[in-house]
mmCIF file of C-alpha atoms and ligand atoms in Angstrom:
data_model
loop_
_atom_site.group_PDB
_atom_site.id
_atom_site.type_symbol
_atom_site.label_atom_id
_atom_site.label_comp_id
_atom_site.label_asym_id
_atom_site.label_seq_id
_atom_site.Cartn_x
_atom_site.Cartn_y
_atom_site.Cartn_z
ATOM 1 C CA MET A 813 124.269 115.892 82.441
ATOM 2 C CA LEU A 814 122.571 113.400 84.800
ATOM 3 C CA THR A 815 124.269 110.002 84.843
ATOM 4 C CA ARG A 816 121.885 107.994 86.988
ATOM 5 C CA ILE A 817 119.656 108.086 90.043
ATOM 6 C CA ASP A 818 122.258 108.078 92.811
ATOM 7 C CA HIS A 819 119.825 107.736 95.664
ATOM 8 C CA VAL A 820 116.316 108.356 96.915
ATOM 9 C CA GLY A 821 116.179 110.098 100.285
ATOM 10 C CA ILE A 822 113.434 108.863 102.629
ATOM 11 C CA ALA A 823 112.436 110.641 105.831
ATOM 12 C CA CYS A 824 111.681 108.441 108.820
ATOM 13 C CA HIS A 825 110.983 108.898 112.516
ATOM 14 C CA ASN A 826 113.163 106.003 113.653
ATOM 15 C CA LEU A 827 116.326 105.216 111.694
ATOM 16 C CA GLU A 828 116.926 101.816 113.293
ATOM 17 C CA ALA A 829 113.359 100.692 112.577
ATOM 18 C CA ALA A 830 113.599 101.903 108.976
ATOM 19 C CA ILE A 831 116.928 100.121 108.459
ATOM 20 C CA ALA A 832 115.487 96.919 109.894
ATOM 21 C CA PHE A 833 112.527 97.169 107.512
ATOM 22 C CA TYR A 834 114.679 97.681 104.386
ATOM 23 C CA GLU A 835 117.074 94.923 105.443
ATOM 24 C CA SER A 836 114.428 92.341 106.238
ATOM 25 C CA THR A 837 111.978 93.218 103.449
ATOM 26 C CA PHE A 838 114.326 93.920 100.539
ATOM 27 C CA GLY A 839 117.581 92.350 101.671
ATOM 28 C CA LEU A 840 119.466 95.644 101.405
ATOM 29 C CA VAL A 841 122.735 96.207 103.266
ATOM 30 C CA VAL A 842 123.854 99.348 105.069
ATOM 31 C CA VAL A 843 127.125 100.583 103.589
ATOM 32 C CA SER A 844 127.462 103.888 105.455
ATOM 33 C CA ARG A 845 126.077 105.631 108.532
ATOM 34 C CA GLU A 846 126.645 109.291 109.236
ATOM 35 C CA ARG A 847 125.466 112.019 111.574
ATOM 36 C CA SER A 848 125.449 115.619 110.370
ATOM 37 C CA GLU A 849 124.850 118.360 112.926
ATOM 38 C CA GLN A 850 124.931 120.869 110.055
ATOM 39 C CA GLN A 851 122.077 119.130 108.218
ATOM 40 C CA GLY A 852 120.347 118.018 111.420
ATOM 41 C CA VAL A 853 120.118 114.343 110.488
ATOM 42 C CA ARG A 854 121.283 110.854 111.274
ATOM 43 C CA GLU A 855 121.359 108.810 108.096
ATOM 44 C CA ALA A 856 122.147 105.448 106.589
ATOM 45 C CA MET A 857 122.952 104.597 102.990
ATOM 46 C CA LEU A 858 121.794 101.163 101.776
ATOM 47 C CA ARG A 859 123.146 99.814 98.502
ATOM 48 C CA VAL A 860 120.440 98.914 95.988
ATOM 49 C CA ALA A 861 122.388 98.065 92.840
ATOM 50 C CA ASP A 862 125.720 98.454 91.115
ATOM 51 C CA ALA A 863 125.602 99.657 87.519
ATOM 52 C CA PRO A 864 128.253 100.835 85.054
ATOM 53 C CA ALA A 865 127.400 104.468 85.851
ATOM 54 C CA GLY A 866 127.824 103.852 89.584
ATOM 55 C CA THR A 867 126.050 102.478 92.615
ATOM 56 C CA SER A 868 122.533 103.487 93.600
ATOM 57 C CA TYR A 869 121.307 103.745 97.164
ATOM 58 C CA ILE A 870 118.394 104.334 99.468
ATOM 59 C CA GLN A 871 119.214 107.113 101.943
ATOM 60 C CA LEU A 872 117.247 106.866 105.187
ATOM 61 C CA LEU A 873 117.051 110.147 107.111
ATOM 62 C CA GLU A 874 116.068 110.631 110.751
ATOM 63 C CA PRO A 875 115.974 114.232 112.029
ATOM 64 C CA LEU A 876 118.053 115.190 115.074
ATOM 65 C CA GLY A 877 115.117 117.317 116.242
ATOM 66 C CA PRO A 878 111.823 118.888 115.141
ATOM 67 C CA ASP A 879 113.470 122.196 114.196
ATOM 68 C CA THR A 880 115.529 120.760 111.347
ATOM 69 C CA PRO A 881 114.701 120.486 107.626
ATOM 70 C CA VAL A 882 113.782 116.794 107.864
ATOM 71 C CA GLY A 883 112.002 117.360 111.205
ATOM 72 C CA ARG A 884 109.814 120.020 109.605
ATOM 73 C CA PHE A 885 109.229 117.764 106.578
ATOM 74 C CA LEU A 886 108.014 114.946 108.848
ATOM 75 C CA ALA A 887 105.685 117.308 110.730
ATOM 76 C CA ARG A 888 104.163 118.489 107.439
ATOM 77 C CA HIS A 889 104.092 115.338 105.337
ATOM 78 C CA GLY A 890 104.822 112.372 107.575
ATOM 79 C CA GLU A 891 107.245 109.655 106.572
ATOM 80 C CA GLY A 892 108.002 109.214 102.902
ATOM 81 C CA VAL A 893 110.103 110.312 99.945
ATOM 82 C CA HIS A 894 112.054 113.451 100.862
ATOM 83 C CA HIS A 895 114.320 114.021 97.853
ATOM 84 C CA VAL A 896 115.842 112.474 94.738
ATOM 85 C CA GLY A 897 119.602 112.543 94.215
ATOM 86 C CA TYR A 898 120.975 112.381 90.661
ATOM 87 C CA GLY A 899 124.542 111.513 89.784
ATOM 88 C CA VAL A 900 126.562 114.072 87.806
ATOM 89 C CA THR A 901 130.158 113.961 86.624
ATOM 90 C CA ASP A 902 130.858 117.696 87.053
ATOM 91 C CA ILE A 903 128.687 119.259 89.744
ATOM 92 C CA SER A 904 129.980 122.800 89.258
ATOM 93 C CA ALA A 905 129.213 122.687 85.540
ATOM 94 C CA ALA A 906 125.803 121.139 86.237
ATOM 95 C CA LEU A 907 124.939 123.888 88.771
ATOM 96 C CA ALA A 908 125.974 126.595 86.308
ATOM 97 C CA SER A 909 123.872 125.072 83.547
ATOM 98 C CA ILE A 910 120.817 124.396 85.722
ATOM 99 C CA GLY A 911 121.027 127.841 87.341
ATOM 100 C CA ALA A 912 121.257 129.463 83.911
ATOM 101 C CA ALA A 913 118.069 127.607 82.981
ATOM 102 C CA GLY A 914 116.264 129.509 85.750
ATOM 103 C CA VAL A 915 116.134 126.912 88.514
ATOM 104 C CA ARG A 916 116.908 128.396 91.936
ATOM 105 C CA LEU A 917 119.842 126.741 93.657
ATOM 106 C CA ILE A 918 119.603 126.047 97.385
ATOM 107 C CA ASP A 919 123.364 125.460 97.274
ATOM 108 C CA SER A 920 125.027 127.780 94.792
ATOM 109 C CA ARG A 921 128.265 125.905 95.319
ATOM 110 C CA PRO A 922 128.839 122.239 96.166
ATOM 111 C CA ARG A 923 129.188 121.087 99.765
ATOM 112 C CA HIS A 924 130.187 117.859 101.475
ATOM 113 C CA GLY A 925 127.638 115.034 101.356
ATOM 114 C CA SER A 926 127.467 111.380 102.295
ATOM 115 C CA MET A 927 130.431 109.089 101.683
ATOM 116 C CA GLY A 928 132.761 111.851 100.534
ATOM 117 C CA ALA A 929 130.541 113.051 97.686
ATOM 118 C CA SER A 930 130.066 116.669 96.636
ATOM 119 C CA ILE A 931 126.371 117.591 96.702
ATOM 120 C CA ALA A 932 124.068 120.508 96.006
ATOM 121 C CA PHE A 933 120.307 120.917 96.321
ATOM 122 C CA LEU A 934 117.937 122.587 93.837
ATOM 123 C CA HIS A 935 114.812 124.414 94.957
ATOM 124 C CA PRO A 936 111.777 122.103 94.824
ATOM 125 C CA LYS A 937 109.479 124.917 93.684
ATOM 126 C CA ASP A 938 111.443 125.082 90.422
ATOM 127 C CA VAL A 939 111.563 121.288 89.952
ATOM 128 C CA GLY A 940 107.876 120.438 90.015
ATOM 129 C CA GLY A 941 107.721 120.079 93.775
ATOM 130 C CA VAL A 942 110.616 117.622 93.993
ATOM 131 C CA LEU A 943 113.527 118.473 96.270
ATOM 132 C CA THR A 944 116.393 117.554 93.947
ATOM 133 C CA GLU A 945 120.013 116.869 94.843
ATOM 134 C CA LEU A 946 123.026 116.626 92.555
ATOM 135 C CA VAL A 947 125.728 114.177 93.600
ATOM 136 C CA GLN A 948 129.273 114.005 92.304
ATOM 137 C CA ALA A 949 130.985 110.899 93.631
ATOM 138 C CA PRO A 950 134.447 111.360 95.093
ATOM 139 C CA GLY A 951 137.180 111.053 92.500
ATOM 140 C CA PRO A 952 139.552 108.089 92.342
ATOM 141 C CA GLY A 953 142.337 110.329 93.677
HETATM 142 CO CO1 CO B 1230 120.533 112.871 99.669
#
């Protein structure tokens, strides 16, 4: 069902400072920047590696304000790992299967994510405390 780790989402206070750190320390390159009012974040995707199953990324997340999901995460936990995103080939089938296994779905149907992907989040309380995201890359068409 899971094809790879698509990305690790990292919450930060200052997106530009976090990008500069990952660029200078690890030599990563920003491949996408987006702002989502709906999710309350500014974000950057940095390519880590290309593999046969697809590319993997670091996703840096800066909240647009304190009263957003990432803003509340930062207030509670400080900077650090926010979620893990796994690649799937059929996100609707994966959600049906995972939901049937008893895991609560934050998104019962897929929504638009970074770089044209379809995404859905699973409830961290049912995944050992890990906020978990499913990512279906946009199709070739
Ligand atoms: Co993500």
